[in-house]
Amino acid sequence: MNSIEKPLPILYSFRRCPYAMRARMAIKYSQAVVELREVKLSAKPHNLLEISPKGTVPVLQLEDSTVLEESIDIIHWALSGYDPQDWSLSKEDTLRSRAMELVWVNDHTFKPHLDHYKYSDRYPEWPAIHYRQQGMEFLQLLESHLQQNRHLLTDHISIADISIFPFVRQFAYVDKEWFESTNLPRLQSWLHKFIDSSLFKMIMEKYPPWDENNAVIF
Ligand SMILES: N[C@@H](CCC(=O)N[C@@H](CS)C(=O)NCC(=O)O)C(=O)O
């Protein structure tokens, strides 16, 4: 039990997972307090599999036992509590649906290209640059968004930036030199700003895998 003797939401997470990164960024920004349980994907705790048999992270178990097992749902939950910079674009219906469309393309089109590119040795049908070129289409789309506004949908950070950034970071990190050499100047500085932000640094702190005998991490 925590110091205020009240159960807290529990977040099962994996530090290097881009879905978990975006959920944790939203939680940190919204100042929601949760218990963090770092998970080893090769040894998922029974408690996690019991509440979410599909076995992916992040998963958030709320105080009333509701389970959110999609990172986007966790982000919406966090932003519904406190959203001082309007990341959720609450008053902008059109922008909000465009943000969610972009996140959909990220999750369903760009993410598979990222996996193929990052783990190209597992997909020998094509060389890595083929998969990289496929992913490049999305990066160019993001660049064109950033030509219109300082962030993807508007001049301030929104749910789209936070949801997409961890995936672009992984893509860029496969071959940093190549990424820096591309003609994507706005995307490059957008990415660096997030990587250098204190918010990102805080959520990337390292914790040992959760064990019920260890002290609780908030
Ligand atoms: N749609 C899910 C995807 C989550 C997901 O695929 N997470 C990966 C880690 S990045 C995972 O847990 N994979 C299960 C495994 O590798 O065993 C979400 O948005 O939360």
mmCIF file of C-alpha atoms and ligand atoms in Angstrom:
data_model
loop_
_atom_site.group_PDB
_atom_site.id
_atom_site.type_symbol
_atom_site.label_atom_id
_atom_site.label_comp_id
_atom_site.label_asym_id
_atom_site.label_seq_id
_atom_site.Cartn_x
_atom_site.Cartn_y
_atom_site.Cartn_z
ATOM 1 C CA MET A 1 0.000 0.000 0.000
ATOM 2 C CA ASN A 2 1.281 3.520 -0.774
ATOM 3 C CA SER A 3 1.605 6.337 1.703
ATOM 4 C CA ILE A 4 -1.964 7.515 1.141
ATOM 5 C CA GLU A 5 -3.209 3.976 1.818
ATOM 6 C CA LYS A 6 -5.290 3.812 -1.302
ATOM 7 C CA PRO A 7 -4.873 1.391 -4.221
ATOM 8 C CA LEU A 8 -3.274 2.895 -7.316
ATOM 9 C CA PRO A 9 -3.586 2.008 -10.977
ATOM 10 C CA ILE A 10 -0.898 -0.498 -11.967
ATOM 11 C CA LEU A 11 1.020 -0.093 -15.221
ATOM 12 C CA TYR A 12 2.764 -3.115 -16.689
ATOM 13 C CA SER A 13 5.386 -1.786 -19.015
ATOM 14 C CA PHE A 14 8.562 -2.584 -20.903
ATOM 15 C CA ARG A 15 11.069 0.223 -21.127
ATOM 16 C CA ARG A 16 12.143 -0.320 -24.742
ATOM 17 C CA CYS A 17 8.646 -0.830 -26.140
ATOM 18 C CA PRO A 18 7.482 2.181 -28.197
ATOM 19 C CA TYR A 19 3.838 1.559 -27.237
ATOM 20 C CA ALA A 20 4.837 1.619 -23.577
ATOM 21 C CA MET A 21 6.929 4.760 -24.119
ATOM 22 C CA ARG A 22 3.975 6.713 -25.460
ATOM 23 C CA ALA A 23 1.701 5.539 -22.660
ATOM 24 C CA ARG A 24 4.303 6.460 -20.051
ATOM 25 C CA MET A 25 4.879 9.887 -21.590
ATOM 26 C CA ALA A 26 1.159 10.639 -21.384
ATOM 27 C CA ILE A 27 0.942 9.348 -17.804
ATOM 28 C CA LYS A 28 3.956 11.399 -16.697
ATOM 29 C CA TYR A 29 2.690 14.533 -18.445
ATOM 30 C CA SER A 30 -0.780 14.144 -16.919
ATOM 31 C CA GLN A 31 0.779 13.751 -13.467
ATOM 32 C CA ALA A 32 -1.258 10.598 -12.860
ATOM 33 C CA VAL A 33 0.335 8.450 -10.182
ATOM 34 C CA VAL A 34 0.562 4.766 -11.012
ATOM 35 C CA GLU A 35 2.528 1.821 -9.741
ATOM 36 C CA LEU A 36 5.075 0.864 -12.397
ATOM 37 C CA ARG A 37 5.774 -2.811 -12.959
ATOM 38 C CA GLU A 38 8.603 -3.280 -15.436
ATOM 39 C CA VAL A 39 8.080 -6.544 -17.316
ATOM 40 C CA LYS A 40 10.579 -8.852 -18.974
ATOM 41 C CA LEU A 41 8.859 -9.931 -22.208
ATOM 42 C CA SER A 42 10.473 -13.368 -21.975
ATOM 43 C CA ALA A 43 9.117 -13.889 -18.437
ATOM 44 C CA LYS A 44 5.780 -12.107 -18.145
ATOM 45 C CA PRO A 45 4.367 -12.120 -14.614
ATOM 46 C CA HIS A 46 1.287 -14.275 -13.964
ATOM 47 C CA ASN A 47 -0.562 -11.228 -12.611
ATOM 48 C CA LEU A 48 -0.257 -9.602 -16.037
ATOM 49 C CA LEU A 49 -1.363 -12.671 -17.999
ATOM 50 C CA GLU A 50 -4.287 -13.157 -15.653
ATOM 51 C CA ILE A 51 -5.713 -9.704 -16.312
ATOM 52 C CA SER A 52 -4.628 -9.549 -19.979
ATOM 53 C CA PRO A 53 -4.139 -12.954 -21.593
ATOM 54 C CA LYS A 54 -3.031 -11.431 -24.919
ATOM 55 C CA GLY A 55 0.257 -10.749 -23.160
ATOM 56 C CA THR A 56 1.291 -7.434 -24.653
ATOM 57 C CA VAL A 57 2.428 -4.341 -22.796
ATOM 58 C CA PRO A 58 1.573 -1.686 -21.822
ATOM 59 C CA VAL A 59 -1.404 -2.708 -19.709
ATOM 60 C CA LEU A 60 -3.026 -0.497 -17.108
ATOM 61 C CA GLN A 61 -5.164 -1.960 -14.357
ATOM 62 C CA LEU A 62 -7.335 0.701 -12.771
ATOM 63 C CA GLU A 63 -8.387 0.834 -9.115
ATOM 64 C CA ASP A 64 -11.838 -0.534 -10.020
ATOM 65 C CA SER A 65 -10.123 -3.465 -11.834
ATOM 66 C CA THR A 66 -10.892 -2.139 -15.325
ATOM 67 C CA VAL A 67 -8.064 -3.228 -17.609
ATOM 68 C CA LEU A 68 -6.794 -1.049 -20.454
ATOM 69 C CA GLU A 69 -4.691 -3.171 -22.769
ATOM 70 C CA GLU A 70 -4.124 -0.771 -25.662
ATOM 71 C CA SER A 71 -1.597 2.034 -25.312
ATOM 72 C CA ILE A 72 -3.961 4.512 -26.988
ATOM 73 C CA ASP A 73 -6.649 3.773 -24.382
ATOM 74 C CA ILE A 74 -4.086 4.356 -21.631
ATOM 75 C CA ILE A 75 -3.138 7.691 -23.229
ATOM 76 C CA HIS A 76 -6.801 8.759 -23.407
ATOM 77 C CA TRP A 77 -7.279 7.732 -19.778
ATOM 78 C CA ALA A 78 -4.256 9.793 -18.674
ATOM 79 C CA LEU A 79 -5.241 12.869 -20.688
ATOM 80 C CA SER A 80 -8.817 12.730 -19.414
ATOM 81 C CA GLY A 81 -7.415 13.355 -15.929
ATOM 82 C CA TYR A 82 -5.181 16.354 -16.654
ATOM 83 C CA ASP A 83 -4.152 17.804 -19.996
ATOM 84 C CA PRO A 84 -2.817 21.337 -19.489
ATOM 85 C CA GLN A 85 -1.492 21.753 -23.058
ATOM 86 C CA ASP A 86 -4.486 20.104 -24.709
ATOM 87 C CA TRP A 87 -2.578 17.162 -26.182
ATOM 88 C CA SER A 88 -5.969 15.539 -26.769
ATOM 89 C CA LEU A 89 -7.098 18.427 -29.058
ATOM 90 C CA SER A 90 -10.300 18.455 -27.040
ATOM 91 C CA LYS A 91 -11.895 21.413 -28.802
ATOM 92 C CA GLU A 92 -10.742 20.529 -32.323
ATOM 93 C CA ASP A 93 -12.848 17.665 -33.641
ATOM 94 C CA THR A 94 -11.349 17.674 -37.145
ATOM 95 C CA LEU A 95 -7.759 17.819 -35.945
ATOM 96 C CA ARG A 96 -8.491 15.119 -33.399
ATOM 97 C CA SER A 97 -9.755 12.712 -36.032
ATOM 98 C CA ARG A 98 -6.806 13.538 -38.289
ATOM 99 C CA ALA A 99 -4.481 12.827 -35.375
ATOM 100 C CA MET A 100 -6.067 9.441 -34.793
ATOM 101 C CA GLU A 101 -5.878 8.614 -38.517
ATOM 102 C CA LEU A 102 -2.166 9.376 -38.507
ATOM 103 C CA VAL A 103 -1.655 7.220 -35.426
ATOM 104 C CA TRP A 104 -3.581 4.432 -37.146
ATOM 105 C CA VAL A 105 -1.258 4.595 -40.166
ATOM 106 C CA ASN A 106 1.714 4.602 -37.795
ATOM 107 C CA ASP A 107 0.524 1.510 -35.948
ATOM 108 C CA HIS A 108 -0.729 -0.483 -38.917
ATOM 109 C CA THR A 109 1.500 0.504 -41.835
ATOM 110 C CA PHE A 110 4.654 2.145 -40.557
ATOM 111 C CA LYS A 111 5.213 -0.225 -37.610
ATOM 112 C CA PRO A 112 5.396 -3.341 -39.848
ATOM 113 C CA HIS A 113 7.897 -1.532 -42.112
ATOM 114 C CA LEU A 114 9.899 -0.588 -39.015
ATOM 115 C CA ASP A 115 9.974 -4.206 -37.817
ATOM 116 C CA HIS A 116 11.032 -5.472 -41.243
ATOM 117 C CA TYR A 117 13.755 -2.842 -41.492
ATOM 118 C CA LYS A 118 15.016 -3.258 -37.917
ATOM 119 C CA TYR A 119 15.036 -7.051 -38.066
ATOM 120 C CA SER A 120 15.762 -7.394 -41.799
ATOM 121 C CA ASP A 121 17.862 -10.528 -41.205
ATOM 122 C CA ARG A 122 14.582 -12.272 -40.296
ATOM 123 C CA TYR A 123 12.986 -11.161 -43.584
ATOM 124 C CA PRO A 124 15.614 -12.108 -46.180
ATOM 125 C CA GLU A 125 13.186 -11.811 -49.142
ATOM 126 C CA TRP A 126 14.367 -8.214 -49.488
ATOM 127 C CA PRO A 127 17.427 -6.242 -48.398
ATOM 128 C CA ALA A 128 17.053 -3.809 -45.470
ATOM 129 C CA ILE A 129 16.973 -0.754 -47.729
ATOM 130 C CA HIS A 130 13.809 -2.041 -49.383
ATOM 131 C CA TYR A 131 12.001 -1.996 -46.029
ATOM 132 C CA ARG A 132 13.621 1.335 -45.206
ATOM 133 C CA GLN A 133 12.250 2.792 -48.430
ATOM 134 C CA GLN A 134 8.767 1.560 -47.515
ATOM 135 C CA GLY A 135 9.017 3.282 -44.141
ATOM 136 C CA MET A 136 10.360 6.420 -45.786
ATOM 137 C CA GLU A 137 6.938 7.130 -47.289
ATOM 138 C CA PHE A 138 5.504 7.683 -43.828
ATOM 139 C CA LEU A 139 8.498 9.779 -42.758
ATOM 140 C CA GLN A 140 7.933 12.001 -45.789
ATOM 141 C CA LEU A 141 4.275 12.343 -44.870
ATOM 142 C CA LEU A 142 5.299 13.441 -41.372
ATOM 143 C CA GLU A 143 7.784 15.916 -42.867
ATOM 144 C CA SER A 144 4.988 17.433 -44.938
ATOM 145 C CA HIS A 145 2.845 17.775 -41.785
ATOM 146 C CA LEU A 146 5.723 19.547 -40.069
ATOM 147 C CA GLN A 147 5.956 21.985 -42.972
ATOM 148 C CA GLN A 148 2.454 23.180 -42.038
ATOM 149 C CA ASN A 149 2.857 23.389 -38.250
ATOM 150 C CA ARG A 150 5.544 23.147 -35.591
ATOM 151 C CA HIS A 151 4.083 19.801 -34.516
ATOM 152 C CA LEU A 152 2.243 17.153 -36.514
ATOM 153 C CA LEU A 153 -1.279 18.569 -36.333
ATOM 154 C CA THR A 154 -0.903 21.997 -34.864
ATOM 155 C CA ASP A 155 1.719 24.231 -33.265
ATOM 156 C CA HIS A 156 1.596 22.464 -29.921
ATOM 157 C CA ILE A 157 2.257 18.857 -29.001
ATOM 158 C CA SER A 158 -0.714 16.564 -29.510
ATOM 159 C CA ILE A 159 -1.571 12.929 -29.038
ATOM 160 C CA ALA A 160 -0.248 12.310 -32.570
ATOM 161 C CA ASP A 161 3.281 13.536 -31.801
ATOM 162 C CA ILE A 162 3.521 11.565 -28.592
ATOM 163 C CA SER A 163 2.087 8.394 -30.124
ATOM 164 C CA ILE A 164 4.282 8.426 -33.223
ATOM 165 C CA PHE A 165 7.582 9.775 -31.915
ATOM 166 C CA PRO A 166 8.836 6.536 -30.245
ATOM 167 C CA PHE A 167 8.438 4.648 -33.535
ATOM 168 C CA VAL A 168 10.275 7.284 -35.590
ATOM 169 C CA ARG A 169 13.034 7.183 -32.973
ATOM 170 C CA GLN A 170 13.421 3.429 -33.411
ATOM 171 C CA PHE A 171 13.428 3.780 -37.177
ATOM 172 C CA ALA A 172 16.095 6.519 -37.029
ATOM 173 C CA TYR A 173 18.228 4.488 -34.620
ATOM 174 C CA VAL A 174 18.562 1.531 -36.986
ATOM 175 C CA ASP A 175 21.079 3.678 -38.911
ATOM 176 C CA LYS A 176 21.467 7.117 -37.384
ATOM 177 C CA GLU A 177 23.919 8.303 -40.017
ATOM 178 C CA TRP A 178 21.485 7.492 -42.797
ATOM 179 C CA PHE A 179 18.600 9.161 -40.979
ATOM 180 C CA GLU A 180 20.604 12.350 -40.430
ATOM 181 C CA SER A 181 21.576 12.375 -44.111
ATOM 182 C CA THR A 182 17.979 12.306 -45.383
ATOM 183 C CA ASN A 183 16.195 15.372 -46.611
ATOM 184 C CA LEU A 184 13.824 15.452 -43.636
ATOM 185 C CA PRO A 185 15.026 18.553 -41.776
ATOM 186 C CA ARG A 186 11.835 19.239 -39.853
ATOM 187 C CA LEU A 187 11.357 15.648 -38.826
ATOM 188 C CA GLN A 188 14.974 15.478 -37.661
ATOM 189 C CA SER A 189 14.614 18.483 -35.378
ATOM 190 C CA TRP A 190 11.158 17.330 -34.184
ATOM 191 C CA LEU A 191 12.714 13.975 -33.236
ATOM 192 C CA HIS A 192 15.713 15.535 -31.472
ATOM 193 C CA LYS A 193 13.452 17.805 -29.456
ATOM 194 C CA PHE A 194 11.522 14.846 -28.081
ATOM 195 C CA ILE A 195 14.647 12.753 -27.452
ATOM 196 C CA ASP A 196 16.248 15.660 -25.562
ATOM 197 C CA SER A 197 13.108 16.517 -23.578
ATOM 198 C CA SER A 198 13.104 16.020 -19.815
ATOM 199 C CA LEU A 199 9.793 14.181 -20.160
ATOM 200 C CA PHE A 200 11.366 11.508 -22.361
ATOM 201 C CA LYS A 201 14.477 11.260 -20.193
ATOM 202 C CA MET A 202 12.307 10.714 -17.115
ATOM 203 C CA ILE A 203 10.277 7.926 -18.639
ATOM 204 C CA MET A 204 13.422 6.193 -19.932
ATOM 205 C CA GLU A 205 14.848 5.703 -16.476
ATOM 206 C CA LYS A 206 15.844 2.064 -15.953
ATOM 207 C CA TYR A 207 14.135 -0.159 -13.411
ATOM 208 C CA PRO A 208 14.641 -3.839 -12.600
ATOM 209 C CA PRO A 209 11.873 -6.253 -13.625
ATOM 210 C CA TRP A 210 8.976 -6.203 -11.184
ATOM 211 C CA ASP A 211 9.069 -8.615 -8.293
ATOM 212 C CA GLU A 212 6.419 -8.481 -5.608
ATOM 213 C CA ASN A 213 9.097 -8.640 -2.923
ATOM 214 C CA ASN A 214 10.746 -5.411 -4.113
ATOM 215 C CA ALA A 215 9.744 -1.895 -3.134
ATOM 216 C CA VAL A 216 6.914 -0.365 -5.175
ATOM 217 C CA ILE A 217 7.984 2.053 -7.930
ATOM 218 C CA PHE A 218 5.695 4.996 -8.635
HETATM 219 N N1 LIG B 1 -1.676 -2.533 -29.782
HETATM 220 C C1 LIG B 1 -0.862 -2.688 -28.596
HETATM 221 C C2 LIG B 1 0.503 -3.220 -28.999
HETATM 222 C C3 LIG B 1 1.422 -3.509 -27.843
HETATM 223 C C4 LIG B 1 2.597 -4.394 -28.236
HETATM 224 O O1 LIG B 1 2.611 -5.023 -29.303
HETATM 225 N N2 LIG B 1 3.600 -4.472 -27.363
HETATM 226 C C5 LIG B 1 4.701 -5.387 -27.589
HETATM 227 C C6 LIG B 1 6.010 -4.835 -27.036
HETATM 228 S S1 LIG B 1 6.535 -3.383 -27.880
HETATM 229 C C7 LIG B 1 4.468 -6.661 -26.807
HETATM 230 O O2 LIG B 1 4.064 -6.616 -25.665
HETATM 231 N N3 LIG B 1 4.697 -7.822 -27.426
HETATM 232 C C8 LIG B 1 4.519 -9.077 -26.772
HETATM 233 C C9 LIG B 1 5.750 -9.903 -26.751
HETATM 234 O O3 LIG B 1 6.738 -9.529 -27.394
HETATM 235 O O4 LIG B 1 5.747 -10.948 -26.090
HETATM 236 C C10 LIG B 1 -0.782 -1.346 -27.874
HETATM 237 O O5 LIG B 1 -0.925 -0.305 -28.518
HETATM 238 O O6 LIG B 1 -0.606 -1.339 -26.639
#
